[in-house]
Amino acid sequence: MTGAGVPLERSSGTPASFRDLWAEIAPIGRDPASGGYLRYAFTEPELALRDWFRAQAARRDMTVTDDGNGNLFAWSGDPWPPDTVLTGSHFDSVPHGGGYDGPLGIVSAFLAVDRLPRDAAAKVGVVAFAEEEGGRFGVPCLGSRLFTGVIAPDRAAELRDAAGVGFAEALGARPAGARPDLLGRVAAVVELHIEQGRNLDVPVGVASAIWPHGRWRFDFTGDADHAGTTRMADRRDPMLTFAYTVLATNKEARLSGAHATMARVTVHPNATNAIPSLVRGWLDARAADAATLDALVEAVTKRAVDRAGRDGTGVRVEPESVSPEVAFDARLAERLAGALGGVPILPTGAGHDAGVLSGHVPTAMLFVRNPTGVSHSPAEHATDADCAAGVDALAFVLGTLT
Ligand code: GLV
Ligand code: MN
Ligand code: MN
């Protein structure tokens, strides 16, 4: 890791300089077996990335502040100047995710600030949001939801990870919750992010919208019993209801042109030779509009309930987080796309902290090309040249906004 005392040149947007900074964080939290990243919020690798953030700030003589919600901010001048422009993203990953989703926006933010004149740089805050993926505590964009008041601090404090550790315990304090005193100083937010579909065939694009999406927990209940002795006709096996619901999810999504996935499941007691008493599965559903999303979730729920009736099992559905459609500031998106030479403006099905912020302040996103479109996987990738083009674009955008 680069030491805090190393002097820094104020011009770093070349592919080589991107590569150098990227190389500093690339090993952090990487699982050698899968090649993917395990960077859950407030675990050792994510804390190491936070140390790296502080070291980068120190190299640049920037001041680091936090908002009491786990979000970090770095400032070239006084913290939270009037008409602050925030830029950054998140360090945390999904389990065995790619290295670009999140950290690319933070590395690019530091490199872009390096290229701004001092007075412009003084208006920019580099931000690292906490728990964007919801990979540890279940609710995505938790840091930005807290900062903007979209989630109550009491609810966030009670969220628990798989080991039973509470969010407040991981944070080291009860979260502060909404910070209108800070948010009121923000004039604009720009998040640079790797593109996550197969939708961008030039190095950089601008976001138009985020599909409405959410997470619903399905609890399927039945009777634990012996796998060898319980007659097939006598079973109340929630695994069957779950399995049917997984298939129904896929079918309903295809029928409605939406995206829906059941990719996470826990089973109790999770024994080879015992019929389970509880199967808990999470539905991740996304659609281009809210009506389609609502109809999809309703259809999946109905299919699960009908099937539970036939299986003699129970099913309970709990929404854990639902994010409305985001339409990014269209005038800002067009202005930025035009200023960048007429780059594409495109929607995404992926959630982002910028989406949460967009409900409160003018917000834009820049996407960097992803040659295969693969994301949330070790195969996620962007070329150094495209990432450097992203830094150029971000520096240019920040220059126009400050
Ligand atoms: C975050 O990346 C999400 O879209 O789930
Ligand atoms: Mn992600
Ligand atoms: Mn992300």
Tab-separated table of C-alpha atoms and ligand atoms in Angstrom:
chain	number	residue	atom	x	y	z
A	1	MET	CA	0.000	0.000	0.000
A	2	THR	CA	1.242	3.475	-0.802
A	3	GLY	CA	2.311	5.385	2.302
A	4	ALA	CA	0.527	8.520	3.441
A	5	GLY	CA	3.694	10.586	3.104
A	6	VAL	CA	4.376	9.965	-0.593
A	7	PRO	CA	4.068	13.217	-2.534
A	8	LEU	CA	1.540	13.252	-5.349
A	9	GLU	CA	1.637	14.774	-8.803
A	10	ARG	CA	-1.555	16.601	-9.747
A	11	SER	CA	-2.128	14.795	-13.052
A	12	SER	CA	-3.029	11.131	-12.929
A	13	GLY	CA	-5.591	10.258	-15.578
A	14	THR	CA	-3.352	8.106	-17.759
A	15	PRO	CA	-3.866	4.352	-18.050
A	16	ALA	CA	-0.598	3.817	-16.164
A	17	SER	CA	-1.661	5.898	-13.200
A	18	PHE	CA	-5.019	4.168	-13.067
A	19	ARG	CA	-3.230	0.836	-13.164
A	20	ASP	CA	-0.878	1.851	-10.353
A	21	LEU	CA	-3.649	2.925	-8.006
A	22	TRP	CA	-5.814	-0.056	-8.942
A	23	ALA	CA	-2.924	-2.434	-8.182
A	24	GLU	CA	-2.838	-1.126	-4.601
A	25	ILE	CA	-6.314	-2.415	-3.801
A	26	ALA	CA	-6.583	-5.400	-6.164
A	27	PRO	CA	-5.331	-8.005	-3.639
A	28	ILE	CA	-7.501	-6.763	-0.757
A	29	GLY	CA	-10.253	-9.262	0.055
A	30	ARG	CA	-9.623	-11.402	-3.030
A	31	ASP	CA	-10.328	-15.093	-2.511
A	32	PRO	CA	-7.535	-17.010	-4.272
A	33	ALA	CA	-9.807	-20.004	-4.852
A	34	SER	CA	-12.659	-18.224	-6.657
A	35	GLY	CA	-10.806	-15.104	-7.796
A	36	GLY	CA	-13.774	-13.147	-6.450
A	37	TYR	CA	-13.920	-10.640	-3.613
A	38	LEU	CA	-15.194	-11.020	-0.046
A	39	ARG	CA	-15.371	-7.398	1.005
A	40	TYR	CA	-18.342	-7.278	3.388
A	41	ALA	CA	-19.005	-4.019	5.201
A	42	PHE	CA	-16.860	-3.521	8.321
A	43	THR	CA	-15.046	-6.834	7.940
A	44	GLU	CA	-11.270	-6.891	7.771
A	45	PRO	CA	-10.871	-6.418	3.979
A	46	GLU	CA	-13.384	-3.581	3.858
A	47	LEU	CA	-11.711	-1.955	6.867
A	48	ALA	CA	-8.377	-2.262	5.006
A	49	LEU	CA	-9.959	-0.454	2.059
A	50	ARG	CA	-11.132	2.263	4.434
A	51	ASP	CA	-7.525	2.584	5.672
A	52	TRP	CA	-6.438	2.835	2.046
A	53	PHE	CA	-9.044	5.607	1.559
A	54	ARG	CA	-7.570	7.516	4.516
A	55	ALA	CA	-4.035	7.018	3.184
A	56	GLN	CA	-5.058	8.330	-0.250
A	57	ALA	CA	-6.628	11.345	1.398
A	58	ALA	CA	-3.488	11.931	3.470
A	59	ARG	CA	-1.293	11.761	0.337
A	60	ARG	CA	-3.379	14.581	-1.066
A	61	ASP	CA	-3.599	16.593	2.155
A	62	MET	CA	-7.309	15.885	2.233
A	63	THR	CA	-9.351	15.806	5.434
A	64	VAL	CA	-11.493	12.725	6.138
A	65	THR	CA	-14.861	12.992	7.881
A	66	ASP	CA	-17.711	10.570	8.515
A	67	ASP	CA	-21.417	11.099	8.913
A	68	GLY	CA	-22.103	8.767	11.826
A	69	ASN	CA	-23.608	6.223	9.410
A	70	GLY	CA	-20.426	4.495	8.270
A	71	ASN	CA	-19.963	6.662	5.157
A	72	LEU	CA	-16.511	8.240	4.666
A	73	PHE	CA	-15.802	11.569	2.946
A	74	ALA	CA	-12.474	13.123	1.860
A	75	TRP	CA	-12.059	16.881	1.325
A	76	SER	CA	-9.342	18.941	-0.346
A	77	GLY	CA	-10.589	22.098	1.352
A	78	ASP	CA	-12.958	22.646	4.270
A	79	PRO	CA	-15.411	19.739	4.686
A	80	TRP	CA	-18.918	20.266	3.337
A	81	PRO	CA	-18.431	23.565	1.494
A	82	PRO	CA	-21.599	25.249	0.145
A	83	ASP	CA	-22.558	23.616	-3.195
A	84	THR	CA	-20.566	20.456	-2.524
A	85	VAL	CA	-20.248	18.022	-5.423
A	86	LEU	CA	-20.007	14.459	-4.095
A	87	THR	CA	-18.381	11.717	-6.121
A	88	GLY	CA	-17.528	8.151	-5.184
A	89	SER	CA	-19.148	4.770	-4.689
A	90	HIS	CA	-18.695	1.806	-2.312
A	91	PHE	CA	-16.009	-0.662	-1.269
A	92	ASP	CA	-18.179	-3.618	-0.235
A	93	SER	CA	-18.816	-6.546	-2.578
A	94	VAL	CA	-21.334	-9.314	-3.005
A	95	PRO	CA	-19.952	-12.739	-1.976
A	96	HIS	CA	-17.255	-13.649	-4.518
A	97	GLY	CA	-18.111	-10.581	-6.576
A	98	GLY	CA	-15.969	-8.628	-8.998
A	99	GLY	CA	-13.446	-6.011	-7.974
A	100	TYR	CA	-14.833	-3.151	-10.064
A	101	ASP	CA	-18.394	-2.886	-8.757
A	102	GLY	CA	-17.965	-0.025	-6.304
A	103	PRO	CA	-14.205	0.506	-5.848
A	104	LEU	CA	-13.829	1.716	-9.452
A	105	GLY	CA	-15.924	4.769	-8.545
A	106	ILE	CA	-13.740	5.579	-5.532
A	107	VAL	CA	-10.374	5.090	-7.233
A	108	SER	CA	-11.630	7.148	-10.184
A	109	ALA	CA	-12.863	9.863	-7.835
A	110	PHE	CA	-9.402	10.367	-6.284
A	111	LEU	CA	-7.743	10.371	-9.726
A	112	ALA	CA	-10.332	12.822	-11.091
A	113	VAL	CA	-9.899	15.192	-8.147
A	114	ASP	CA	-6.131	15.126	-8.804
A	115	ARG	CA	-6.809	16.654	-12.202
A	116	LEU	CA	-8.975	19.544	-11.025
A	117	PRO	CA	-7.681	23.023	-10.324
A	118	ARG	CA	-7.406	23.640	-6.580
A	119	ASP	CA	-10.521	25.826	-6.281
A	120	ALA	CA	-12.642	23.244	-8.120
A	121	ALA	CA	-11.163	20.352	-6.113
A	122	ALA	CA	-12.080	22.196	-2.921
A	123	LYS	CA	-15.773	21.862	-3.820
A	124	VAL	CA	-15.609	18.092	-4.301
A	125	GLY	CA	-16.095	15.469	-1.616
A	126	VAL	CA	-14.891	11.928	-2.352
A	127	VAL	CA	-17.293	9.476	-0.737
A	128	ALA	CA	-17.185	5.787	0.182
A	129	PHE	CA	-20.694	4.622	1.067
A	130	ALA	CA	-21.217	1.733	3.492
A	131	GLU	CA	-22.964	-1.596	2.774
A	132	GLU	CA	-24.151	-0.790	-0.757
A	133	GLU	CA	-24.666	-4.431	-1.696
A	134	GLY	CA	-26.512	-5.400	1.456
A	135	GLY	CA	-24.193	-8.424	1.391
A	136	ARG	CA	-23.755	-8.450	5.151
A	137	PHE	CA	-26.880	-6.875	6.686
A	138	GLY	CA	-29.418	-7.539	3.917
A	139	VAL	CA	-30.533	-4.013	3.025
A	140	PRO	CA	-28.696	-2.569	0.002
A	141	CYS	CA	-27.480	1.043	-0.082
A	142	LEU	CA	-27.715	1.090	3.706
A	143	GLY	CA	-25.222	3.937	4.146
A	144	SER	CA	-26.882	6.216	1.605
A	145	ARG	CA	-30.360	5.276	2.875
A	146	LEU	CA	-29.303	6.310	6.385
A	147	PHE	CA	-27.620	9.517	5.215
A	148	THR	CA	-30.749	10.613	3.316
A	149	GLY	CA	-33.246	9.374	5.916
A	150	VAL	CA	-34.760	6.717	3.643
A	151	ILE	CA	-34.314	4.154	6.430
A	152	ALA	CA	-34.797	4.871	10.132
A	153	PRO	CA	-31.635	4.507	12.228
A	154	ASP	CA	-33.477	2.251	14.690
A	155	ARG	CA	-34.380	-0.195	11.940
A	156	ALA	CA	-30.832	-0.141	10.549
A	157	ALA	CA	-29.338	-0.633	14.028
A	158	GLU	CA	-31.330	-3.845	14.439
A	159	LEU	CA	-30.273	-5.461	11.148
A	160	ARG	CA	-28.153	-8.548	11.813
A	161	ASP	CA	-25.606	-10.423	9.764
A	162	ALA	CA	-25.533	-14.207	9.386
A	163	ALA	CA	-23.577	-14.556	12.639
A	164	GLY	CA	-26.063	-12.417	14.568
A	165	VAL	CA	-23.843	-9.311	14.765
A	166	GLY	CA	-25.939	-6.136	14.617
A	167	PHE	CA	-25.242	-3.229	12.280
A	168	ALA	CA	-24.807	-0.869	15.240
A	169	GLU	CA	-22.242	-3.224	16.749
A	170	ALA	CA	-20.306	-3.423	13.466
A	171	LEU	CA	-20.449	0.368	13.107
A	172	GLY	CA	-19.385	0.837	16.720
A	173	ALA	CA	-22.336	3.109	17.526
A	174	ARG	CA	-26.019	3.573	16.823
A	175	PRO	CA	-26.236	5.064	13.317
A	176	ALA	CA	-26.852	8.817	13.224
A	177	GLY	CA	-29.545	8.572	10.538
A	178	ALA	CA	-30.628	11.432	8.284
A	179	ARG	CA	-28.136	14.270	7.954
A	180	PRO	CA	-30.120	17.150	6.416
A	181	ASP	CA	-27.409	19.490	7.745
A	182	LEU	CA	-24.917	17.831	5.354
A	183	LEU	CA	-27.264	16.872	2.530
A	184	GLY	CA	-28.433	20.486	2.360
A	185	ARG	CA	-24.915	21.467	1.311
A	186	VAL	CA	-24.820	19.095	-1.646
A	187	ALA	CA	-25.407	20.637	-5.079
A	188	ALA	CA	-24.818	17.484	-7.132
A	189	VAL	CA	-23.736	13.846	-6.912
A	190	VAL	CA	-21.857	11.901	-9.598
A	191	GLU	CA	-21.181	8.174	-9.228
A	192	LEU	CA	-18.915	6.438	-11.723
A	193	HIS	CA	-19.582	2.691	-11.968
A	194	ILE	CA	-18.751	-0.258	-14.147
A	195	GLU	CA	-21.635	-1.012	-16.507
A	196	GLN	CA	-23.260	-4.305	-15.535
A	197	GLY	CA	-25.124	-5.493	-18.613
A	198	ARG	CA	-24.116	-5.799	-22.223
A	199	ASN	CA	-25.333	-2.359	-23.065
A	200	LEU	CA	-22.337	-0.117	-23.654
A	201	ASP	CA	-20.046	-0.495	-26.663
A	202	VAL	CA	-18.000	2.675	-26.160
A	203	PRO	CA	-15.721	3.391	-23.178
A	204	VAL	CA	-18.086	5.674	-21.236
A	205	GLY	CA	-21.841	6.275	-21.032
A	206	VAL	CA	-24.289	8.213	-18.854
A	207	ALA	CA	-27.185	6.696	-16.852
A	208	SER	CA	-30.788	7.637	-17.562
A	209	ALA	CA	-32.679	5.513	-15.028
A	210	ILE	CA	-32.612	2.623	-12.574
A	211	TRP	CA	-35.353	0.023	-12.747
A	212	PRO	CA	-37.554	-0.238	-9.665
A	213	HIS	CA	-36.439	-3.282	-7.707
A	214	GLY	CA	-36.500	-4.980	-4.352
A	215	ARG	CA	-35.889	-7.954	-2.109
A	216	TRP	CA	-38.627	-10.097	-0.591
A	217	ARG	CA	-38.026	-12.811	2.007
A	218	PHE	CA	-40.122	-15.965	1.605
A	219	ASP	CA	-40.414	-18.194	4.694
A	220	PHE	CA	-41.663	-21.666	3.774
A	221	THR	CA	-42.610	-23.729	6.831
A	222	GLY	CA	-43.359	-27.413	7.268
A	223	ASP	CA	-42.781	-30.342	9.618
A	224	ALA	CA	-39.291	-31.639	10.383
A	225	ASP	CA	-39.274	-35.429	10.205
A	226	HIS	CA	-37.200	-38.482	9.353
A	227	ALA	CA	-36.194	-38.757	5.679
A	228	GLY	CA	-36.113	-42.547	5.853
A	229	THR	CA	-39.295	-43.344	7.711
A	230	THR	CA	-41.849	-40.645	6.860
A	231	ARG	CA	-44.189	-41.899	4.132
A	232	MET	CA	-44.172	-39.639	1.076
A	233	ALA	CA	-47.899	-38.954	1.422
A	234	ASP	CA	-47.506	-37.862	5.050
A	235	ARG	CA	-44.861	-35.178	4.474
A	236	ARG	CA	-45.212	-31.427	4.843
A	237	ASP	CA	-41.956	-30.528	3.078
A	238	PRO	CA	-41.318	-26.793	2.552
A	239	MET	CA	-38.426	-27.572	0.210
A	240	LEU	CA	-40.973	-28.645	-2.395
A	241	THR	CA	-42.869	-25.374	-2.103
A	242	PHE	CA	-39.617	-23.460	-2.315
A	243	ALA	CA	-38.465	-25.408	-5.395
A	244	TYR	CA	-41.772	-24.766	-7.145
A	245	THR	CA	-41.520	-21.054	-6.272
A	246	VAL	CA	-38.033	-20.814	-7.782
A	247	LEU	CA	-39.373	-22.184	-11.060
A	248	ALA	CA	-42.434	-19.947	-10.899
A	249	THR	CA	-40.188	-16.915	-10.327
A	250	ASN	CA	-38.261	-17.617	-13.491
A	251	LYS	CA	-41.414	-18.237	-15.518
A	252	GLU	CA	-43.247	-15.134	-14.299
A	253	ALA	CA	-40.203	-12.937	-14.964
A	254	ARG	CA	-39.911	-14.260	-18.520
A	255	LEU	CA	-43.617	-13.728	-19.126
A	256	SER	CA	-43.491	-10.111	-17.957
A	257	GLY	CA	-40.159	-9.087	-19.496
A	258	ALA	CA	-38.753	-8.482	-16.002
A	259	HIS	CA	-35.760	-9.902	-14.127
A	260	ALA	CA	-36.340	-12.072	-11.060
A	261	THR	CA	-34.021	-14.381	-9.185
A	262	MET	CA	-34.024	-16.631	-6.147
A	263	ALA	CA	-30.330	-17.073	-5.486
A	264	ARG	CA	-30.050	-17.128	-1.722
A	265	VAL	CA	-31.532	-19.782	0.528
A	266	THR	CA	-31.158	-21.056	4.073
A	267	VAL	CA	-32.552	-24.341	5.308
A	268	HIS	CA	-33.344	-25.539	8.820
A	269	PRO	CA	-32.072	-27.916	10.031
A	270	ASN	CA	-30.135	-28.443	6.774
A	271	ALA	CA	-29.554	-32.145	7.275
A	272	THR	CA	-29.310	-34.704	4.490
A	273	ASN	CA	-31.602	-37.116	6.303
A	274	ALA	CA	-34.244	-34.770	7.759
A	275	ILE	CA	-37.220	-33.139	6.095
A	276	PRO	CA	-36.720	-29.407	6.767
A	277	SER	CA	-39.014	-27.370	9.010
A	278	LEU	CA	-38.040	-24.037	7.418
A	279	VAL	CA	-36.737	-22.978	4.030
A	280	ARG	CA	-36.052	-19.285	3.703
A	281	GLY	CA	-35.481	-17.920	0.201
A	282	TRP	CA	-34.979	-14.394	-1.025
A	283	LEU	CA	-36.612	-13.059	-4.190
A	284	ASP	CA	-34.693	-10.339	-6.043
A	285	ALA	CA	-37.087	-8.775	-8.569
A	286	ARG	CA	-36.626	-5.871	-10.980
A	287	ALA	CA	-38.656	-4.442	-13.841
A	288	ALA	CA	-38.694	-1.448	-16.135
A	289	ASP	CA	-41.728	0.040	-14.367
A	290	ALA	CA	-43.400	-0.229	-10.972
A	291	ALA	CA	-46.660	-1.735	-12.273
A	292	THR	CA	-44.787	-4.641	-13.884
A	293	LEU	CA	-42.706	-5.161	-10.752
A	294	ASP	CA	-45.771	-5.148	-8.477
A	295	ALA	CA	-47.640	-7.568	-10.753
A	296	LEU	CA	-44.617	-9.873	-10.883
A	297	VAL	CA	-44.201	-10.047	-7.113
A	298	GLU	CA	-47.941	-10.580	-6.696
A	299	ALA	CA	-47.912	-13.408	-9.261
A	300	VAL	CA	-44.942	-15.165	-7.629
A	301	THR	CA	-46.531	-14.789	-4.200
A	302	LYS	CA	-49.840	-16.242	-5.431
A	303	ARG	CA	-48.080	-19.202	-7.021
A	304	ALA	CA	-46.167	-19.842	-3.770
A	305	VAL	CA	-49.318	-19.632	-1.647
A	306	ASP	CA	-51.303	-21.905	-3.997
A	307	ARG	CA	-48.514	-24.444	-4.009
A	308	ALA	CA	-48.176	-24.284	-0.214
A	309	GLY	CA	-51.885	-25.170	-0.044
A	310	ARG	CA	-51.226	-28.281	-2.107
A	311	ASP	CA	-48.072	-29.222	-0.131
A	312	GLY	CA	-49.631	-28.656	3.284
A	313	THR	CA	-46.910	-26.145	4.066
A	314	GLY	CA	-46.980	-22.492	5.103
A	315	VAL	CA	-45.556	-19.428	3.351
A	316	ARG	CA	-45.016	-15.918	4.629
A	317	VAL	CA	-43.659	-13.086	2.450
A	318	GLU	CA	-41.847	-10.070	3.895
A	319	PRO	CA	-40.520	-7.168	1.800
A	320	GLU	CA	-37.006	-6.369	3.062
A	321	SER	CA	-36.181	-3.436	0.816
A	322	VAL	CA	-38.039	-1.929	-2.113
A	323	SER	CA	-36.471	0.788	-4.258
A	324	PRO	CA	-38.696	2.895	-6.495
A	325	GLU	CA	-37.854	3.700	-10.095
A	326	VAL	CA	-35.071	6.274	-10.420
A	327	ALA	CA	-35.132	8.735	-13.278
A	328	PHE	CA	-31.839	10.605	-13.127
A	329	ASP	CA	-32.003	14.347	-13.783
A	330	ALA	CA	-32.610	14.200	-17.562
A	331	ARG	CA	-31.258	17.670	-18.296
A	332	LEU	CA	-28.081	16.927	-16.358
A	333	ALA	CA	-27.667	13.550	-18.109
A	334	GLU	CA	-28.120	15.138	-21.537
A	335	ARG	CA	-25.783	17.975	-20.684
A	336	LEU	CA	-23.073	15.599	-19.497
A	337	ALA	CA	-23.525	13.162	-22.382
A	338	GLY	CA	-23.315	16.064	-24.833
A	339	ALA	CA	-20.260	17.549	-23.140
A	340	LEU	CA	-18.578	14.127	-23.301
A	341	GLY	CA	-19.047	14.076	-27.064
A	342	GLY	CA	-22.497	12.559	-27.413
A	343	VAL	CA	-21.923	9.359	-25.436
A	344	PRO	CA	-24.872	6.957	-24.959
A	345	ILE	CA	-27.478	7.508	-22.244
A	346	LEU	CA	-28.735	4.178	-20.903
A	347	PRO	CA	-30.850	2.695	-18.094
A	348	THR	CA	-29.753	-0.069	-15.740
A	349	GLY	CA	-31.351	-2.822	-13.706
A	350	ALA	CA	-28.677	-2.497	-10.999
A	351	GLY	CA	-29.167	-0.526	-7.806
A	352	HIS	CA	-26.766	2.245	-6.756
A	353	ASP	CA	-26.223	4.774	-3.968
A	354	ALA	CA	-26.646	7.425	-6.675
A	355	GLY	CA	-30.219	6.188	-7.065
A	356	VAL	CA	-30.918	6.834	-3.399
A	357	LEU	CA	-29.295	10.288	-3.573
A	358	SER	CA	-31.254	11.163	-6.705
A	359	GLY	CA	-34.414	11.465	-4.626
A	360	HIS	CA	-32.814	14.434	-2.871
A	361	VAL	CA	-30.276	16.219	-5.091
A	362	PRO	CA	-29.428	16.413	-8.811
A	363	THR	CA	-27.548	13.192	-9.465
A	364	ALA	CA	-25.792	11.609	-12.419
A	365	MET	CA	-23.978	8.369	-13.112
A	366	LEU	CA	-21.169	7.591	-15.518
A	367	PHE	CA	-20.786	4.013	-16.729
A	368	VAL	CA	-17.505	2.456	-17.844
A	369	ARG	CA	-17.713	-0.243	-20.518
A	370	ASN	CA	-17.758	-3.843	-19.354
A	371	PRO	CA	-16.686	-5.962	-22.352
A	372	THR	CA	-18.660	-9.063	-21.386
A	373	GLY	CA	-21.343	-7.415	-19.273
A	374	VAL	CA	-20.657	-9.898	-16.466
A	375	SER	CA	-20.906	-8.493	-12.933
A	376	HIS	CA	-21.416	-9.795	-9.363
A	377	SER	CA	-18.967	-12.498	-10.439
A	378	PRO	CA	-15.176	-12.952	-10.447
A	379	ALA	CA	-15.375	-12.588	-14.257
A	380	GLU	CA	-16.364	-8.900	-13.989
A	381	HIS	CA	-13.813	-6.816	-15.896
A	382	ALA	CA	-13.029	-3.454	-17.472
A	383	THR	CA	-9.868	-2.586	-19.383
A	384	ASP	CA	-7.306	-0.145	-17.957
A	385	ALA	CA	-7.782	2.046	-21.031
A	386	ASP	CA	-11.554	2.271	-20.487
A	387	CYS	CA	-11.081	2.938	-16.774
A	388	ALA	CA	-8.654	5.744	-17.624
A	389	ALA	CA	-11.246	7.119	-20.062
A	390	GLY	CA	-13.715	6.984	-17.161
A	391	VAL	CA	-11.326	9.053	-15.028
A	392	ASP	CA	-11.018	11.589	-17.868
A	393	ALA	CA	-14.810	11.778	-18.180
A	394	LEU	CA	-15.327	12.107	-14.437
A	395	ALA	CA	-12.706	14.853	-14.162
A	396	PHE	CA	-14.383	16.671	-17.033
A	397	VAL	CA	-17.834	16.303	-15.472
A	398	LEU	CA	-16.618	17.466	-12.066
A	399	GLY	CA	-14.977	20.407	-13.797
A	400	THR	CA	-18.287	21.411	-15.375
A	401	LEU	CA	-20.180	21.059	-12.070
A	402	THR	CA	-17.762	22.989	-9.817
B	1	GLV	C1	-26.440	-3.887	-6.528
B	1	GLV	O1	-25.459	-4.022	-7.217
B	1	GLV	C2	-27.682	-4.451	-6.965
B	1	GLV	O2	-28.195	-4.016	-7.998
B	1	GLV	O3	-28.158	-5.387	-6.331
B	2	MN	MN	-23.315	-4.515	-7.090
B	3	MN	MN	-22.152	-1.050	-7.103
